[in-house]
Coordinates of N, CA and C in Angstrom, one line a residue:
M868 N 3.5 -55.7 -56.8 CA 4.7 -54.5 -56.5 C 5.4 -54.5 -56.2
P869 N 6.9 -54.2 -57.0 CA 7.8 -54.3 -56.1 C 8.5 -53.4 -54.8
L870 N 9.1 -54.1 -53.9 CA 10.0 -53.4 -52.7 C 10.4 -51.8 -53.5
L871 N 10.5 -50.6 -52.7 CA 11.3 -49.7 -53.5 C 13.0 -50.1 -52.3
R872 N 14.1 -50.1 -53.2 CA 14.9 -50.3 -52.6 C 15.6 -49.4 -51.4
T873 N 15.1 -49.4 -49.9 CA 16.0 -48.4 -48.9 C 17.5 -47.7 -49.3
P874 N 17.6 -46.5 -49.1 CA 19.1 -45.8 -49.5 C 19.2 -46.0 -47.7
A875 N 20.6 -46.4 -48.3 CA 21.7 -46.7 -47.2 C 21.4 -45.7 -46.4
Q876 N 21.1 -44.2 -46.5 CA 21.7 -43.5 -45.0 C 20.2 -43.8 -44.3
V877 N 19.5 -44.1 -44.4 CA 18.2 -44.1 -43.5 C 18.1 -45.5 -42.3
V878 N 19.1 -46.1 -43.1 CA 18.8 -47.3 -42.0 C 20.0 -46.9 -40.8
A879 N 19.7 -47.5 -39.5 CA 20.0 -47.8 -38.6 C 20.2 -48.8 -38.0
R880 N 21.3 -48.8 -36.8 CA 22.0 -50.1 -36.1 C 20.3 -50.4 -34.9
T881 N 20.1 -49.2 -34.1 CA 19.6 -49.0 -33.2 C 17.6 -48.4 -33.5
V882 N 16.9 -48.4 -33.0 CA 15.7 -47.7 -33.2 C 15.7 -47.8 -32.0
W883 N 14.7 -46.9 -31.3 CA 13.8 -46.6 -30.3 C 12.0 -45.9 -30.6
L884 N 11.8 -46.4 -30.0 CA 10.4 -46.0 -30.3 C 9.6 -45.2 -28.9
R885 N 8.8 -44.2 -28.6 CA 8.4 -44.2 -27.6 C 6.8 -44.7 -27.3
V886 N 6.3 -45.5 -26.2 CA 4.7 -45.6 -26.5 C 4.1 -45.5 -25.2
A887 N 3.2 -45.4 -24.9 CA 2.1 -44.9 -24.0 C 0.9 -46.4 -23.7
C888 N 0.4 -46.7 -22.6 CA 0.0 -48.0 -22.6 C -1.4 -47.7 -21.8
S889 N -2.5 -48.5 -21.9 CA -3.5 -48.2 -21.2 C -3.6 -49.1 -19.9
S890 N -4.0 -48.6 -18.8 CA -4.1 -49.2 -17.3 C -4.9 -50.1 -17.6
A891 N -6.0 -49.7 -18.1 CA -7.6 -50.9 -18.2 C -7.1 -51.9 -18.9
Y892 N -5.9 -52.7 -19.2 CA -5.9 -54.2 -19.6 C -4.8 -54.9 -18.3
G893 N -4.3 -53.9 -17.5 CA -3.8 -54.7 -16.1 C -2.8 -53.8 -16.4
P894 N -1.9 -54.5 -14.7 CA -0.6 -53.9 -14.7 C 0.5 -54.6 -15.4
R895 N 1.7 -53.7 -15.7 CA 3.1 -54.1 -16.5 C 2.5 -54.7 -18.0
P896 N 2.0 -53.9 -18.7 CA 1.3 -53.6 -20.3 C 3.0 -54.3 -21.1
H897 N 4.0 -54.0 -20.6 CA 5.5 -53.9 -21.3 C 5.9 -55.5 -21.4
R898 N 5.8 -56.0 -20.0 CA 5.6 -57.7 -20.3 C 4.9 -58.5 -21.7
R899 N 4.7 -58.4 -21.9 CA 3.2 -58.4 -22.2 C 3.6 -58.4 -23.7
L900 N 4.2 -56.6 -24.1 CA 4.3 -56.3 -25.2 C 5.8 -57.3 -25.3
Q901 N 6.4 -57.4 -24.9 CA 8.2 -57.8 -24.7 C 7.7 -59.4 -25.6
T902 N 6.9 -60.7 -24.8 CA 6.6 -61.5 -25.0 C 6.5 -61.9 -26.4
G903 N 5.0 -60.9 -26.5 CA 4.4 -60.3 -27.9 C 6.2 -60.6 -29.1
L904 N 6.8 -59.0 -28.5 CA 7.4 -58.7 -30.1 C 8.5 -59.8 -30.4
M905 N 8.9 -60.1 -28.9 CA 10.0 -61.4 -29.2 C 9.7 -62.7 -30.6
H906 N 8.5 -63.0 -30.2 CA 7.3 -63.9 -30.9 C 7.4 -63.1 -32.5
Y907 N 6.7 -61.8 -32.5 CA 7.0 -61.5 -34.2 C 8.1 -61.4 -34.9
L908 N 9.1 -61.3 -34.1 CA 10.5 -60.6 -34.7 C 11.2 -62.4 -34.9
R909 N 10.8 -62.7 -34.3 CA 11.9 -64.3 -34.2 C 12.0 -64.3 -35.8
G910 N 13.3 -64.4 -36.0 CA 13.9 -65.2 -36.8 C 14.3 -63.6 -38.1
T911 N 14.2 -62.8 -37.2 CA 14.4 -61.8 -37.8 C 15.8 -60.4 -37.7
G912 N 17.1 -60.8 -37.4 CA 17.8 -60.6 -36.6 C 17.6 -59.0 -35.9
I913 N 16.6 -59.2 -35.4 CA 16.6 -57.8 -34.6 C 15.8 -58.4 -33.3
T914 N 16.3 -57.6 -32.3 CA 15.8 -57.8 -30.4 C 15.2 -56.8 -30.1
P915 N 14.1 -56.8 -29.6 CA 13.2 -55.8 -28.9 C 14.0 -55.8 -27.6
C916 N 14.1 -54.5 -26.7 CA 13.6 -54.3 -25.7 C 13.1 -53.5 -25.0
V917 N 11.5 -53.8 -24.3 CA 10.4 -53.3 -23.8 C 10.4 -52.5 -22.8
L918 N 10.3 -51.4 -22.9 CA 10.3 -51.1 -21.2 C 9.4 -49.9 -21.1
P919 N 8.9 -49.8 -19.9 CA 7.8 -49.8 -19.9 C 6.4 -48.0 -20.9
T920 N 7.8 -47.2 -20.9 CA 7.2 -46.1 -22.1 C 8.3 -45.6 -24.0
R921 N 9.3 -47.4 -23.4 CA 10.0 -46.9 -24.5 C 10.6 -48.2 -24.6
I922 N 10.7 -48.5 -26.0 CA 10.7 -50.1 -26.6 C 12.3 -49.7 -27.6
G923 N 13.4 -50.7 -27.3 CA 14.4 -50.2 -28.5 C 14.6 -51.8 -29.2
L924 N 14.9 -51.3 -30.4 CA 15.0 -52.0 -31.7 C 16.1 -52.4 -31.8
F925 N 16.5 -53.6 -31.7 CA 18.7 -53.7 -32.2 C 18.9 -54.7 -33.3
G926 N 19.4 -53.9 -34.4 CA 19.7 -55.3 -35.2 C 20.8 -55.8 -34.8
T927 N 20.8 -57.1 -35.1 CA 21.8 -58.5 -34.6 C 22.5 -58.8 -36.4
G928 N 23.3 -58.3 -36.8 CA 24.5 -59.0 -37.7 C 23.6 -58.0 -39.2
R929 N 23.2 -57.1 -38.7 CA 22.1 -56.5 -40.0 C 21.5 -54.8 -39.4
P930 N 21.1 -54.6 -40.4 CA 20.4 -53.0 -40.2 C 19.0 -52.8 -39.8
I931 N 18.8 -51.7 -39.5 CA 17.0 -51.6 -39.6 C 16.5 -50.9 -40.3
T932 N 15.4 -50.9 -41.0 CA 15.3 -50.5 -42.2 C 13.9 -49.8 -41.6
P933 N 13.6 -48.8 -42.4 CA 12.0 -47.5 -42.3 C 11.0 -49.1 -42.1
H934 N 11.1 -49.9 -43.2 CA 10.4 -51.0 -43.3 C 10.4 -51.6 -41.8
D935 N 11.2 -51.9 -41.1 CA 10.9 -52.9 -40.3 C 10.2 -51.7 -39.1
W936 N 10.9 -51.0 -38.8 CA 10.0 -50.2 -37.5 C 8.7 -49.6 -38.0
S937 N 8.5 -49.2 -38.7 CA 7.3 -49.3 -39.0 C 6.0 -50.5 -39.1
A938 N 7.0 -51.4 -39.8 CA 6.1 -52.3 -39.7 C 5.6 -52.8 -37.9
V939 N 6.9 -53.0 -37.1 CA 7.0 -52.8 -35.9 C 6.0 -52.0 -35.0
I940 N 5.4 -50.6 -35.4 CA 4.7 -49.5 -35.2 C 3.4 -50.5 -35.9
G941 N 3.2 -50.6 -37.1 CA 1.7 -51.7 -36.7 C 1.0 -52.1 -36.3
W942 N 2.3 -53.7 -35.6 CA 2.2 -54.1 -34.9 C 1.7 -53.5 -33.2
L943 N 2.6 -52.9 -32.8 CA 2.1 -52.5 -31.8 C 0.3 -51.4 -31.8
L944 N -0.1 -50.8 -32.8 CA -0.9 -50.2 -32.5 C -2.2 -51.2 -32.4
G945 N -1.7 -52.0 -33.2 CA -2.9 -53.2 -33.6 C -2.8 -54.4 -31.7
Q946 N -2.4 -53.6 -30.7 CA -2.4 -54.3 -29.5 C -3.2 -53.7 -28.4
P947 N -4.4 -54.6 -27.9 CA -5.4 -53.8 -27.5 C -4.7 -52.5 -26.5
E948 N -3.9 -52.9 -25.9 CA -3.2 -52.1 -24.3 C -2.5 -51.0 -25.0
V949 N -2.1 -51.0 -26.6 CA -0.8 -49.2 -26.6 C -2.0 -48.0 -27.1
V950 N -1.6 -47.2 -27.2 CA -2.6 -46.0 -26.9 C -1.9 -44.9 -28.0
L951 N -0.6 -45.2 -27.9 CA 0.3 -44.2 -28.8 C 1.6 -44.9 -28.9
V952 N 2.2 -44.6 -29.9 CA 3.5 -45.2 -30.2 C 4.1 -44.3 -31.8
H953 N 5.2 -43.9 -31.8 CA 6.0 -43.1 -32.5 C 7.3 -43.5 -32.7
R954 N 7.8 -43.3 -33.7 CA 9.5 -42.9 -33.8 C 10.9 -41.8 -32.9
E955 N 11.2 -42.2 -32.1 CA 11.9 -42.0 -30.7 C 13.6 -41.2 -31.9
F956 N 13.8 -40.0 -32.1 CA 15.0 -39.6 -33.1 C 15.6 -39.0 -31.7
P957 N 17.1 -39.4 -32.1 CA 18.5 -38.6 -31.3 C 17.6 -36.6 -30.9
R958 N 17.9 -36.9 -29.5 CA 17.6 -35.0 -29.3 C 18.6 -34.1 -30.1
T959 N 19.9 -34.9 -30.3 CA 20.6 -34.1 -31.4 C 20.2 -34.0 -32.8
S960 N 19.3 -34.6 -33.6 CA 18.8 -34.5 -34.6 C 18.5 -32.6 -34.9
R961 N 18.7 -32.2 -35.7 CA 17.4 -31.1 -36.1 C 16.4 -31.2 -37.6
H962 N 16.6 -32.4 -37.7 CA 15.2 -32.9 -38.8 C 14.0 -32.2 -38.2
R963 N 13.4 -32.1 -39.3 CA 12.1 -31.2 -38.5 C 11.3 -32.3 -40.2
V964 N 10.0 -33.1 -39.3 CA 9.0 -33.8 -40.1 C 8.3 -32.7 -41.1
T965 N 7.9 -32.8 -42.1 CA 7.2 -32.0 -43.0 C 5.6 -33.0 -43.4
Q966 N 5.0 -31.9 -44.0 CA 3.5 -33.3 -44.4 C 3.6 -34.0 -44.9
G967 N 4.1 -33.4 -46.4 CA 4.4 -35.0 -47.1 C 5.1 -36.1 -46.7
E968 N 6.6 -35.5 -45.8 CA 7.4 -37.0 -44.8 C 5.7 -37.9 -44.0
A969 N 5.1 -36.8 -43.8 CA 4.2 -37.7 -42.7 C 3.6 -38.3 -43.1
A970 N 2.9 -37.9 -44.4 CA 1.9 -38.7 -45.0 C 2.4 -40.0 -45.4
R971 N 3.8 -39.6 -45.6 CA 4.4 -40.8 -46.6 C 4.8 -42.2 -45.1
A972 N 5.2 -41.6 -44.4 CA 5.5 -42.5 -43.3 C 3.7 -43.1 -43.0
T973 N 2.9 -42.6 -43.1 CA 1.3 -43.1 -42.5 C 0.9 -44.2 -43.3
A974 N 1.2 -43.8 -44.7 CA 1.4 -44.4 -45.5 C 2.4 -46.0 -45.4
Q975 N 3.2 -45.7 -45.5 CA 4.2 -47.0 -45.3 C 4.0 -47.7 -44.0
T976 N 3.4 -47.0 -42.6 CA 2.8 -48.3 -41.8 C 1.4 -48.8 -42.1
E977 N 1.0 -48.5 -42.6 CA 0.0 -49.1 -43.0 C 0.3 -50.2 -44.2
T978 N 1.1 -50.3 -45.0 CA 1.4 -50.9 -46.4 C 2.6 -52.0 -46.1
A979 N 3.0 -51.4 -44.7 CA 4.6 -52.6 -44.6 C 4.5 -53.7 -44.4
P980 N 5.3 -54.6 -44.8 CA 5.3 -55.4 -44.3 C 6.3 -55.9 -43.5
R981 N 5.6 -57.9 -43.4 CA 6.8 -57.7 -42.1 C 8.4 -57.6 -42.5
P982 N 9.0 -57.8 -41.1 CA 10.3 -57.4 -41.4 C 11.1 -58.4 -42.1
E983 N 10.7 -59.6 -42.2 CA 12.0 -61.0 -43.3 C 11.3 -60.6 -44.1
E984 N 9.8 -60.1 -45.1 CA 9.5 -60.2 -46.0 C 10.0 -59.0 -46.9
A985 N 11.2 -57.7 -46.0 CA 11.5 -56.5 -46.8 C 12.3 -56.5 -47.6
G986 N 13.5 -57.9 -47.4 CA 14.4 -58.6 -48.6 C 16.0 -57.6 -47.9
P987 N 17.0 -58.3 -48.3 CA 18.1 -57.7 -48.2 C 18.3 -56.4 -48.1
V988 N 18.9 -55.4 -47.5 CA 19.1 -53.9 -47.4 C 21.2 -54.2 -47.9
P989 N 21.9 -53.6 -48.9 CA 23.0 -53.1 -48.8 C 23.5 -52.6 -47.6
W990 N 24.3 -52.7 -46.9 CA 25.1 -52.3 -45.4 C 26.2 -52.3 -45.2
I991 N 26.8 -51.1 -45.4 CA 28.1 -51.1 -45.1 C 28.3 -50.8 -43.3
D992 N 28.8 -50.8 -42.3 CA 28.8 -50.4 -41.6 C 30.0 -49.8 -41.3
P993 N 30.1 -48.6 -40.8 CA 31.0 -47.6 -41.1 C 31.9 -47.4 -39.9
R994 N 31.4 -48.0 -38.3 CA 32.6 -48.2 -37.8 C 33.3 -48.4 -37.4
P995 N 34.3 -47.6 -37.4 CA 36.1 -48.0 -36.7 C 35.9 -48.8 -35.8
D996 N 37.0 -49.8 -36.1 CA 38.0 -50.8 -35.3 C 38.4 -50.7 -33.7
I997 N 37.9 -51.0 -32.7 CA 37.5 -50.8 -31.4 C 38.7 -51.9 -30.6
D998 N 39.8 -52.0 -30.2 CA 40.3 -52.6 -29.2 C 39.1 -53.6 -27.9
P999 N 39.7 -54.6 -27.4 CA 38.0 -55.0 -27.1 C 38.7 -54.4 -25.4
Q1000 N 40.3 -54.3 -25.2 CA 40.5 -53.1 -24.3 C 39.4 -52.2 -24.2
E1001 N 39.5 -51.5 -24.8 CA 39.3 -50.0 -24.9 C 37.6 -50.3 -24.6
V1002 N 36.9 -51.4 -24.9 CA 35.4 -52.0 -25.0 C 35.1 -51.9 -23.2
I1003 N 36.0 -52.3 -22.8 CA 36.2 -52.6 -21.2 C 36.0 -51.8 -20.5
W1004 N 37.2 -50.5 -21.1 CA 36.9 -49.3 -20.7 C 35.2 -48.8 -20.6
H1005 N 35.0 -49.0 -21.6 CA 34.0 -48.2 -22.1 C 32.4 -48.3 -21.0
I1006 N 32.6 -49.8 -20.9 CA 31.4 -50.7 -20.1 C 32.2 -50.8 -18.7
E1007 N 33.3 -50.2 -18.2 CA 33.4 -49.9 -16.9 C 32.5 -48.1 -16.3
D1008 N 33.0 -47.6 -17.5 CA 32.4 -46.4 -17.4 C 31.0 -46.0 -17.3
V1009 N 29.8 -46.9 -18.1 CA 28.6 -46.6 -17.9 C 28.0 -47.5 -17.1
W1010 N 28.4 -48.6 -16.9 CA 28.4 -49.6 -15.6 C 28.6 -48.9 -14.4
L1011 N 30.0 -47.9 -13.7 CA 29.3 -48.1 -12.8 C 28.5 -46.2 -12.6
R1012 N 28.4 -45.5 -13.4 CA 27.5 -44.6 -14.1 C 26.4 -44.6 -13.1
L1013 N 25.8 -46.3 -13.8 CA 25.0 -47.2 -14.0 C 24.1 -47.2 -12.5
A1014 N 25.1 -48.1 -11.5 CA 25.7 -48.3 -10.0 C 24.7 -47.4 -9.4
V1015 N 24.8 -45.9 -9.9 CA 25.0 -45.3 -8.9 C 23.3 -44.5 -8.9
C1016 N 23.0 -45.1 -9.9 CA 21.2 -45.0 -10.3 C 20.6 -45.8 -9.8
V1017 N 20.7 -47.1 -9.8 CA 20.0 -48.1 -9.8 C 20.6 -49.4 -8.9
P1018 N 20.0 -50.0 -8.0 CA 20.3 -51.0 -7.2 C 21.0 -52.0 -8.4
V1019 N 22.6 -52.9 -8.2 CA 22.7 -53.9 -9.3 C 23.7 -55.2 -8.4
R1020 N 22.2 -56.7 -8.4 CA 23.3 -57.8 -8.3 C 23.9 -58.1 -9.2
V1021 N 25.3 -59.0 -8.7 CA 26.3 -59.9 -9.5 C 25.6 -61.2 -9.2
E1022 N 25.0 -62.1 -10.4 CA 24.5 -63.1 -10.2 C 25.6 -64.3 -10.7
V1023 N 25.8 -65.7 -10.5 CA 26.6 -66.7 -11.3 C 25.3 -67.4 -11.9
V1024 N 25.4 -67.2 -13.3 CA 24.6 -68.0 -13.8 C 24.6 -69.7 -13.4
P1025 N 23.4 -70.5 -13.1 CA 23.6 -71.7 -12.5 C 23.8 -72.8 -13.1
G1026 N 25.2 -73.5 -12.8 CA 25.9 -74.7 -13.6 C 27.3 -74.0 -14.2
Y1027 N 27.2 -72.9 -13.8 CA 28.3 -72.1 -15.4 C 29.0 -71.0 -14.2
E1028 N 29.9 -71.7 -13.3 CA 30.2 -70.6 -12.5 C 30.8 -69.7 -13.4
D1029 N 31.3 -69.6 -14.6 CA 32.9 -68.7 -14.7 C 31.6 -67.6 -16.2
Q1030 N 30.6 -67.9 -15.9 CA 29.4 -66.9 -16.5 C 28.7 -66.0 -15.2
L1031 N 28.6 -65.1 -16.0 CA 27.8 -64.0 -14.1 C 26.9 -63.5 -15.5
I1032 N 25.9 -62.8 -14.1 CA 25.1 -61.9 -14.8 C 24.8 -60.9 -14.1
L1033 N 24.6 -59.3 -14.5 CA 24.7 -57.9 -13.4 C 23.0 -58.0 -13.2
R1034 N 22.5 -58.1 -12.6 CA 21.2 -57.8 -12.1 C 20.8 -56.3 -12.1
F1035 N 20.6 -54.9 -13.0 CA 20.2 -54.0 -12.9 C 18.7 -53.7 -12.5
Q1036 N 19.3 -53.5 -11.0 CA 17.0 -53.7 -10.4 C 16.2 -52.8 -10.3
G1037 N 15.1 -52.8 -10.8 CA 14.3 -52.0 -11.4 C 14.9 -50.6 -12.3
M1038 N 15.6 -51.2 -12.7 CA 16.3 -50.2 -14.2 C 15.2 -49.2 -14.9
S1039 N 13.9 -50.8 -15.2 CA 12.7 -50.4 -16.3 C 11.8 -49.8 -16.3
T1040 N 11.7 -49.1 -14.8 CA 11.2 -48.1 -14.1 C 12.0 -46.7 -13.6
A1041 N 12.9 -47.2 -13.5 CA 13.7 -45.9 -13.1 C 13.8 -44.8 -13.9
H1042 N 14.4 -43.9 -13.2 CA 14.3 -42.7 -13.7 C 15.3 -41.6 -13.5
F1043 N 16.1 -42.2 -14.6 CA 17.4 -41.5 -14.5 C 18.2 -41.2 -16.3
D1044 N 18.5 -40.6 -16.2 CA 19.5 -39.5 -17.9 C 19.2 -41.2 -18.8
A1045 N 18.7 -40.5 -20.1 CA 18.3 -41.9 -21.9 C 19.0 -41.9 -21.5
D1046 N 20.0 -41.0 -21.7 CA 21.4 -41.8 -22.4 C 22.1 -42.3 -21.8
L1047 N 22.3 -42.5 -20.3 CA 22.9 -43.1 -20.4 C 22.4 -44.8 -19.7
E1048 N 21.0 -44.6 -20.3 CA 20.1 -45.9 -20.1 C 20.4 -46.6 -21.6
K1049 N 20.6 -45.8 -22.4 CA 20.4 -46.5 -24.0 C 22.1 -46.9 -24.0
A1050 N 22.8 -46.0 -23.5 CA 24.0 -46.6 -23.9 C 24.0 -48.4 -23.4
A1051 N 23.5 -48.3 -22.1 CA 23.7 -49.8 -21.2 C 22.6 -50.8 -21.8
L1052 N 21.4 -49.9 -22.3 CA 21.2 -51.1 -23.1 C 21.4 -51.6 -25.0
D1053 N 22.3 -51.0 -25.9 CA 22.8 -50.8 -27.0 C 24.0 -52.3 -26.9
P1054 N 23.7 -52.7 -27.7 CA 24.3 -54.7 -27.7 C 25.7 -53.6 -28.0
A1055 N 25.7 -52.7 -29.0 CA 27.2 -52.2 -29.3 C 28.0 -51.9 -28.2
L1056 N 27.6 -51.1 -27.7 CA 28.5 -51.0 -26.0 C 29.6 -52.2 -26.2
Y1057 N 29.0 -53.4 -26.0 CA 29.7 -54.3 -25.5 C 30.8 -55.6 -26.5
R1058 N 30.7 -54.7 -28.4 CA 30.9 -55.4 -29.2 C 32.9 -54.8 -29.6
W1059 N 34.4 -55.5 -29.3 CA 34.6 -54.9 -30.3 C 34.8 -55.5 -31.6
R1060 N 35.8 -55.0 -32.8 CA 36.3 -55.1 -34.1 C 37.4 -55.3 -34.2
V1061 N 38.1 -55.6 -34.6 CA 39.2 -55.2 -34.7 C 39.5 -56.8 -35.9
A1062 N 40.2 -55.8 -37.3 CA 40.4 -56.7 -38.5 C 40.0 -57.6 -39.3
G1063 N 38.7 -57.2 -39.0 CA 37.3 -57.7 -39.5 C 36.5 -58.8 -38.9
R1064 N 37.3 -59.1 -37.4 CA 37.1 -60.0 -36.5 C 36.3 -59.7 -35.3
S1065 N 34.6 -60.0 -34.8 CA 34.2 -59.2 -34.1 C 33.6 -59.9 -33.0
A1066 N 33.7 -60.0 -31.8 CA 32.9 -60.1 -30.8 C 32.1 -60.0 -29.7
S1067 N 31.3 -60.3 -28.9 CA 30.6 -59.4 -28.1 C 31.2 -59.5 -25.9
F1068 N 31.5 -59.5 -25.5 CA 31.8 -59.2 -24.1 C 29.9 -59.2 -23.3
V1069 N 29.0 -59.7 -23.7 CA 27.8 -59.6 -23.6 C 27.4 -60.9 -24.5
E1070 N 26.4 -62.1 -23.5 CA 25.7 -62.9 -24.2 C 24.4 -62.1 -24.9
A1071 N 23.5 -61.8 -23.7 CA 22.3 -61.4 -23.7 C 22.2 -60.5 -23.1
I1072 N 20.7 -59.7 -23.3 CA 20.2 -58.6 -22.6 C 18.7 -58.8 -22.7
D1073 N 18.4 -58.7 -20.6 CA 17.0 -59.2 -20.7 C 16.5 -58.3 -20.0
V1074 N 14.4 -58.6 -20.3 CA 14.3 -58.3 -19.2 C 12.8 -59.1 -18.2
E1075 N 13.4 -58.6 -17.0 CA 12.8 -59.8 -15.8 C 12.1 -59.1 -14.8
D1076 N 10.6 -59.3 -15.1 CA 9.4 -58.1 -14.1 C 10.4 -56.2 -14.5
D1077 N 10.5 -55.8 -13.3 CA 11.2 -54.2 -13.9 C 13.0 -54.2 -14.0
D1078 N 13.7 -55.9 -13.4 CA 14.5 -55.6 -13.5 C 15.5 -56.0 -15.3
V1079 N 16.8 -55.1 -15.4 CA 17.6 -55.8 -16.7 C 18.3 -56.4 -16.2
L1080 N 18.3 -57.2 -17.1 CA 19.6 -58.7 -17.1 C 20.5 -58.7 -17.9
V1081 N 21.8 -58.4 -17.7 CA 23.1 -58.5 -18.6 C 23.5 -59.9 -17.8
R1082 N 23.6 -60.5 -19.2 CA 24.3 -61.8 -19.3 C 25.6 -61.6 -19.8
L1083 N 26.9 -61.9 -19.4 CA 28.4 -62.1 -19.4 C 28.6 -63.3 -20.6
T1084 N 29.2 -62.9 -21.7 CA 30.0 -64.2 -22.5 C 30.8 -64.3 -21.5
P1085 N 30.1 -66.5 -21.1 CA 31.2 -67.0 -20.3 C 33.2 -67.0 -20.1
M1086 N 33.4 -66.5 -19.5 CA 34.6 -66.2 -19.2 C 35.5 -67.7 -19.7
R1087 N 35.5 -68.4 -20.7 CA 35.7 -69.8 -21.1 C 35.9 -69.0 -22.4
V1088 N 34.8 -68.7 -22.8 CA 35.2 -68.1 -24.3 C 36.6 -67.1 -24.3
V1089 N 36.1 -65.8 -23.8 CA 36.8 -65.0 -23.6 C 38.2 -65.2 -23.7
R1090 N 38.6 -66.5 -23.1 CA 39.8 -66.7 -22.6 C 39.9 -67.6 -23.8
T1091 N 40.1 -67.6 -24.6 CA 39.7 -68.2 -26.2 C 40.2 -67.1 -27.4
W1092 N 39.7 -65.4 -26.8 CA 40.0 -64.5 -27.9 C 41.7 -64.1 -27.9
E1093 N 41.8 -63.3 -28.5 CA 44.0 -62.9 -28.5 C 43.4 -61.7 -27.2
R1094 N 44.6 -62.5 -26.7 CA 45.2 -60.9 -25.4 C 44.1 -61.6 -24.5
G1095 N 43.6 -63.0 -24.8 CA 42.1 -63.5 -23.9 C 42.5 -63.4 -21.9
P1096 N 43.3 -64.4 -21.6 CA 43.7 -63.9 -20.0 C 43.1 -62.8 -19.7
G1097 N 44.5 -61.7 -20.0 CA 44.0 -60.0 -19.4 C 42.8 -59.6 -20.1
L1098 N 41.7 -60.3 -20.9 CA 40.7 -59.3 -21.1 C 39.8 -60.4 -19.6
V1099 N 40.1 -61.1 -19.7 CA 38.8 -62.1 -18.1 C 39.6 -61.0 -17.3
C1100 N 40.3 -61.2 -16.8 CA 41.0 -60.1 -15.5 C 40.5 -58.8 -15.7
G1101 N 40.3 -58.3 -17.1 CA 40.1 -56.8 -17.2 C 38.5 -57.1 -16.9
M1102 N 37.4 -57.8 -17.6 CA 36.5 -57.9 -17.1 C 35.9 -57.9 -15.7
L1103 N 36.5 -59.3 -15.1 CA 36.2 -59.4 -13.4 C 36.4 -58.2 -12.6
G1104 N 37.9 -57.4 -12.9 CA 38.2 -56.3 -12.2 C 37.2 -55.4 -12.4
V1105 N 36.5 -54.8 -14.0 CA 35.1 -54.3 -14.0 C 34.0 -54.5 -13.0
V1106 N 33.9 -55.8 -13.0 CA 32.2 -57.0 -12.5 C 32.9 -56.1 -10.3
D1107 N 34.1 -56.2 -10.3 CA 34.6 -56.7 -8.7 C 34.3 -54.4 -8.0
R1108 N 34.7 -53.4 -9.3 CA 34.7 -52.2 -9.2 C 33.0 -51.9 -8.4
V1109 N 32.4 -52.3 -9.6 CA 31.0 -52.3 -9.8 C 29.9 -53.0 -8.4
R1110 N 31.5 -54.1 -7.7 CA 30.4 -55.3 -6.4 C 31.5 -53.2 -5.4
G1111 N 32.5 -53.0 -5.3 CA 33.1 -52.0 -4.3 C 32.2 -51.3 -4.2
L1112 N 31.7 -50.5 -5.8 CA 30.6 -49.4 -5.3 C 29.8 -49.6 -4.8
L1113 N 29.0 -50.4 -4.9 CA 27.6 -50.9 -3.7 C 28.0 -51.4 -2.4
S1114 N 29.1 -52.1 -1.8 CA 29.5 -52.2 -0.7 C 29.6 -51.0 -0.1
Q1115 N 30.2 -49.9 -1.1 CA 31.1 -48.2 0.2 C 29.6 -47.7 0.1
G1116 N 28.2 -48.0 -0.5 CA 27.1 -47.2 -0.8 C 26.2 -48.1 0.0

């Protein structure tokens, strides 16, 4: 039976799932789920970020379709430590799920293929261009507010003096504004787009124990971009202001 083509309006760049795990299978089940999901989604263009009660799915160069997140839900429900999982919609959404939609979602979860089997879906990125300097301002706003909520440590990648890691300590278990947490974990926060060109100030976002690690793009790479030297100064200035806020605390 051929797959139905997914309407463009139901795809998303980022999908959040709410998850509940049993403590009967040991502490920190989210760490085991992170490892399993990374393996399950390898090569699909979807990056998972597993927190104790929520899971973020981030599309890299592709949208996330209902087939994708339904397949992930199906995989999660097959894990012994998972007792509950459902899609988390933005708080601004006024959509109410009808009985018919719930039945279709259940059937889709049961029959959904793996994400890589879903086939290509047309995607038109509606986001406007955003200048690299404006991205730096947004990053600074999020990081400074985050530094008030959780301890932050700035580290240097071993062997690469021009590449930094911001370690937000205990962020995956801390209790603070959910929108701020989502903003900090969303790869779109760190990406600029100008005249068809695009790049990111962040190379990777990882979870290690209860910490969230944001690995910056090496400054030698940023320096090659248009206005690169100024952008390097801007990013290092943000890092210095985060350090300054921590020293004041």
